[in-house]
Coordinates of C-alpha atoms and ligand atoms in Angstrom, one line a residue:
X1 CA -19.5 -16.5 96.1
X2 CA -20.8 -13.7 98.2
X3 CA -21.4 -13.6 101.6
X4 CA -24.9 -14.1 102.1
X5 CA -26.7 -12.7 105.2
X6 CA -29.7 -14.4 106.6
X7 CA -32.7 -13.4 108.2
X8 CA -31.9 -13.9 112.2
X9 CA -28.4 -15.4 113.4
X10 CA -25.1 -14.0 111.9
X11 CA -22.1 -16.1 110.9
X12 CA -18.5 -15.4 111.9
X13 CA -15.7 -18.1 111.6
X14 CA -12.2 -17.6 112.8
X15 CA -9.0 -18.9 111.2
X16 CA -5.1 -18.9 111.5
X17 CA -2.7 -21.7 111.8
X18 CA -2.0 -23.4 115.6
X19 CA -0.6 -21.7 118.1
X20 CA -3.0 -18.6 116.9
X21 CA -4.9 -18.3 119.8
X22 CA -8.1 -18.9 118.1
X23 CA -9.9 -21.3 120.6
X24 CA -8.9 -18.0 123.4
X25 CA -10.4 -15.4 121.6
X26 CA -13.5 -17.6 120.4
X27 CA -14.4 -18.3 123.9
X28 CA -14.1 -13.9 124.9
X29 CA -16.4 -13.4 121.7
X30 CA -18.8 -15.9 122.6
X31 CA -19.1 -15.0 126.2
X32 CA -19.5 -11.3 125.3
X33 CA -22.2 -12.0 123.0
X34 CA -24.0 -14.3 125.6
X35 CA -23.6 -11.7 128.5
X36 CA -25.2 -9.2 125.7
X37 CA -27.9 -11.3 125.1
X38 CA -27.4 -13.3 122.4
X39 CA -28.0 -17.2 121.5
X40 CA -24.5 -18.1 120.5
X41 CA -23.7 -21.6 119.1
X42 CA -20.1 -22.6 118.7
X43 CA -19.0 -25.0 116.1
X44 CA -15.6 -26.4 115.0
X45 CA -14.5 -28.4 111.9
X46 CA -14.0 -30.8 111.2
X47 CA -16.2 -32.2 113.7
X48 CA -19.7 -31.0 115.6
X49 CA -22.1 -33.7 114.0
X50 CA -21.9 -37.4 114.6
X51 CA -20.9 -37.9 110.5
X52 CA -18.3 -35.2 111.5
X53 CA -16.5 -36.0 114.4
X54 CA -16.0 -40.0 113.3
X55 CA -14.3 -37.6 109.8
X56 CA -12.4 -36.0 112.4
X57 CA -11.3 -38.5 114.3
X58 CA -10.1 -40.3 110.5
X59 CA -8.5 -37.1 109.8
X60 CA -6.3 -36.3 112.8
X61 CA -6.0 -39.6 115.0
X62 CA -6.3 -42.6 113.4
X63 CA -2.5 -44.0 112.9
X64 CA -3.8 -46.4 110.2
X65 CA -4.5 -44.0 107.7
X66 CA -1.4 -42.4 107.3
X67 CA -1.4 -42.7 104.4
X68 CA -4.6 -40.8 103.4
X69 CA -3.8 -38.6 100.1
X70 CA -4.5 -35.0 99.7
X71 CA -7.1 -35.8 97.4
X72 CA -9.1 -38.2 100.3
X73 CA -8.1 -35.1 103.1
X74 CA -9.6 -32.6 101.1
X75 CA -13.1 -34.9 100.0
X76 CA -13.0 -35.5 104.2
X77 CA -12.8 -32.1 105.4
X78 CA -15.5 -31.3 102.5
X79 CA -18.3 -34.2 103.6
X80 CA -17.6 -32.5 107.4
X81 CA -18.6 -29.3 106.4
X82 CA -21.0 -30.3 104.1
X83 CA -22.8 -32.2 106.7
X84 CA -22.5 -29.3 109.6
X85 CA -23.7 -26.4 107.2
X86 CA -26.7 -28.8 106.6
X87 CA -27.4 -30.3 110.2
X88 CA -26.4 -27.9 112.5
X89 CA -25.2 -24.3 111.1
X90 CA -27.9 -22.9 109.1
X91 CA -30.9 -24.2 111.4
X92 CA -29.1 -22.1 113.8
X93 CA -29.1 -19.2 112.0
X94 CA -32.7 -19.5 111.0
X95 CA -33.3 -20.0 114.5
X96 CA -31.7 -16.3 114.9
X97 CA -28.5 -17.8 116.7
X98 CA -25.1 -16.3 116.5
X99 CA -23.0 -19.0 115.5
X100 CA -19.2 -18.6 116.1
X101 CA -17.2 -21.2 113.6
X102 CA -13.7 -22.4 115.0
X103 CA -12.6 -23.4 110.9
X104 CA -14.4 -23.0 108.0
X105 CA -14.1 -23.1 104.2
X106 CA -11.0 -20.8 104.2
X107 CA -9.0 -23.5 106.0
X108 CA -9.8 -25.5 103.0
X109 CA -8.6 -22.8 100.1
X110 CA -5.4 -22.9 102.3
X111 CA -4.1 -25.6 104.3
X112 CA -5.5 -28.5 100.8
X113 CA -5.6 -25.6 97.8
X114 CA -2.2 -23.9 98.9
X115 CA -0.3 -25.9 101.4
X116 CA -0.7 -29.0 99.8
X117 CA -0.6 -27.7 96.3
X118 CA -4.0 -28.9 95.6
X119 CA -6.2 -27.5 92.0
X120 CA -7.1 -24.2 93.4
X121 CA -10.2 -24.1 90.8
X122 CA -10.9 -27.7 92.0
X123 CA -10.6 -27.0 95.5
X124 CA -12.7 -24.0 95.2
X125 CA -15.4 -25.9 93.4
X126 CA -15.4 -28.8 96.2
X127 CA -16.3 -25.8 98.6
X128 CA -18.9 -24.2 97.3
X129 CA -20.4 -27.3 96.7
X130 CA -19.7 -28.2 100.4
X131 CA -21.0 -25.1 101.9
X132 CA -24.1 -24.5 99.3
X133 CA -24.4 -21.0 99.0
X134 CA -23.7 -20.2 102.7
X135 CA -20.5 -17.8 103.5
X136 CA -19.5 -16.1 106.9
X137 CA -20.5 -12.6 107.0
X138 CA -17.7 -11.6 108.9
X139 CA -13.8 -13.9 109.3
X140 CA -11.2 -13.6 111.8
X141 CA -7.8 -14.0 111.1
X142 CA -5.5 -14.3 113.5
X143 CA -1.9 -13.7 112.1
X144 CA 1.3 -14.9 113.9
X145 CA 4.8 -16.0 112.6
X146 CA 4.6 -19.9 111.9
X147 CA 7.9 -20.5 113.6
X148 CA 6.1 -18.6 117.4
X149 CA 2.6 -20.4 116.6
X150 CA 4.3 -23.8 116.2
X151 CA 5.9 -23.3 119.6
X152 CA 2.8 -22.2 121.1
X153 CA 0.9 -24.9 119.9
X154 CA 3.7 -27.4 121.1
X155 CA 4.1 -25.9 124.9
X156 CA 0.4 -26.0 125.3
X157 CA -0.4 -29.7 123.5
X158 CA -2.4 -31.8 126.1
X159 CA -1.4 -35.1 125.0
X160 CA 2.2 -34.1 124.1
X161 CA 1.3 -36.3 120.4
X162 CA 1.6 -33.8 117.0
X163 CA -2.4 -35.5 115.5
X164 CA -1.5 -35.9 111.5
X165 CA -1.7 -32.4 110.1
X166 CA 0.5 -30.6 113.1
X167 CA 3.1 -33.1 112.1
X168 CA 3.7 -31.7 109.0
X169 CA 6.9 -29.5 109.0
X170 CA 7.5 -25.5 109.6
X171 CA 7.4 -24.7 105.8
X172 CA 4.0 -26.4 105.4
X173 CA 2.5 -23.7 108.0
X174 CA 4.6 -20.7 106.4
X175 CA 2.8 -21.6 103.4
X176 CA -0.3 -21.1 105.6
X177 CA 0.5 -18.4 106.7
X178 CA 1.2 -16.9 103.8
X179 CA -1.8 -18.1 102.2
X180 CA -4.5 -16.3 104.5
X181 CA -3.0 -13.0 104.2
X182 CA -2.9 -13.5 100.4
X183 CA -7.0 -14.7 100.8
X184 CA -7.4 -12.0 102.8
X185 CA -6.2 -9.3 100.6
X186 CA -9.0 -10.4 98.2
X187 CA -11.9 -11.3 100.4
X188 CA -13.1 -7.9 102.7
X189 CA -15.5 -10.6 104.4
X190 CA -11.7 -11.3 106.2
X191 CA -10.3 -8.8 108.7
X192 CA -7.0 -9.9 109.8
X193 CA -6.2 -9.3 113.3
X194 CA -1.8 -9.6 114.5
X195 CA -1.9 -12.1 117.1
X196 CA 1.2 -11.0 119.0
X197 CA -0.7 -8.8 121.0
X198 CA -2.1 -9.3 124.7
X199 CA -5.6 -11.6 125.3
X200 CA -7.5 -8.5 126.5
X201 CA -5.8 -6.4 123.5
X202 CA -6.9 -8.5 120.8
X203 CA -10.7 -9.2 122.3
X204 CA -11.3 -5.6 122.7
X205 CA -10.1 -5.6 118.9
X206 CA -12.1 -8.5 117.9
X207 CA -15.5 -7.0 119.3
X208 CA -14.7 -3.8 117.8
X209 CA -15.0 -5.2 114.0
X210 CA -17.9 -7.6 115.2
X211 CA -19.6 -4.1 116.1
X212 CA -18.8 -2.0 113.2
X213 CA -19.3 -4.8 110.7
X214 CA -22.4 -6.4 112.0
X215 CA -23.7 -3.3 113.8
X216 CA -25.1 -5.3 116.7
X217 CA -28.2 -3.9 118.4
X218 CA -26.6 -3.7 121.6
X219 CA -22.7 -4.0 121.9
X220 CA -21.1 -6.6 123.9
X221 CA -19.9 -5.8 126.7
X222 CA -15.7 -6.2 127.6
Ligands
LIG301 P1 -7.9 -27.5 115.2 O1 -9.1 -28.0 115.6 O2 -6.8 -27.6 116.2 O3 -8.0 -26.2 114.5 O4 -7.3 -28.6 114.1 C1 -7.9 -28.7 112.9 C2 -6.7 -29.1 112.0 O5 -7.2 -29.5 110.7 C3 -5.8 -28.0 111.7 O6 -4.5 -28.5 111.6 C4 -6.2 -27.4 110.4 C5 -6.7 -28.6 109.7 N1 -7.8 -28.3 108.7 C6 -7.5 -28.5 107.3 O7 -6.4 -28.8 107.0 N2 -8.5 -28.2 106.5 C7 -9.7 -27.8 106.8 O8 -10.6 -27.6 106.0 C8 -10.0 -27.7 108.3 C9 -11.4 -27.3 108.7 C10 -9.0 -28.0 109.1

């Protein structure tokens, strides 16, 4: 699958495992891209449609279904996507809307295809079925030890309660880790950025490659 840019809106998703500081940095891009003048539209996954956040809600909070199996996780996450790219995501970009995506396929090729050992061809298939022929132009990745973004993610939990998938234990997230950068050696749609830097640092970074690699008519302003 190639990226596939559309007339009108252009689509970045952001990625990285918790702790990242991806929800940070998501809300400095889209407020730089509002004060430039832009319609923005922020999504997140799984979640942003009604057929989506009742999936997400199954997914990550429902105590009963703890014993969902990776097969049933990856179909979920799939039928979320599927139904966001449809309802919400690509009438936005026809709308010529930015849309920002917190999540999106890559998440699948690595927390279901290399985390949890899914088919990789399977897995692969299940996305692009998912997604139709629509791609980010442009993916973040924020990189950051598993061990510091597992602390991260703990010290700044609202509810104190680890939802089904940060339960899972350090190695599964190393594999995560490890699994972006390997994506992103073979996908240039994926920049990766080192999260151990400072907020401001890593903005400044961000709108940098959302500048050079979608060449906005006007740059965002810091
Ligand atoms: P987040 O909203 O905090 O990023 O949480 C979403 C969780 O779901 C996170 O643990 C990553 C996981 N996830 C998958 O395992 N596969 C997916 O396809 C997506 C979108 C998320």
């Amino acid at each position: 699958m190639q990226p596939r840019p559309m007339q009108g809106g252009k689509f970045i998703s952001f990625e990285g495992s918790e702790g990242c500081g991806k929800s940070t940095q998501i809300r400095r891009l889209v407020g730089s891209l509002e004060s430039a003048g832009h319609d923005v539209l922020l999504t997140r996954e799984p979640g942003g449609t009604v057929v989506g956040e009742k999936v997400r809600d199954l997914l990550q909070h429902t105590p009963e279904a703890s014993n969902m199996t990776d097969e049933s996780e990856l179909l979920l996450f799939a039928a979320s996507r599927a139904q966001l790219v449809r309802e919400v995501i690509r009438p936005a970009l026809e709308r010529g809307t930015w849309v920002i995506a917190d999540r999106f396929l890559d998440s699948t090729t690595v927390y279901q295809g290399i985390a949890r050992g899914l088919d990789r061809e399977k897995v692969e298939a299940i996305n692009r079925f998912a997604v139709g022929d629509l791609l980010p132009e442009l993916t973040i990745l924020l990189d950051l030890d598993a061990g510091v973004g597992h602390g991260r993610a703990v010290a700044t939990r609202v509810d104190n309660e680890p939802d089904r998938i940060e339960d899972q234990p350090l190695t599964f997230f190393e594999k995560v880790r490890q699994g972006y950068l390997d994506l992103a050696a073979s996908e240039s749609r994926i920049v990766v950025i080192d999260a151990r830097g400072g907020i401001e640092e890593i903005a400044e970074e961000i709108q940098k490659i959302v500048i050079e690699r979608l060449n906005p008519e006007r740059a965002p302003e810091a």
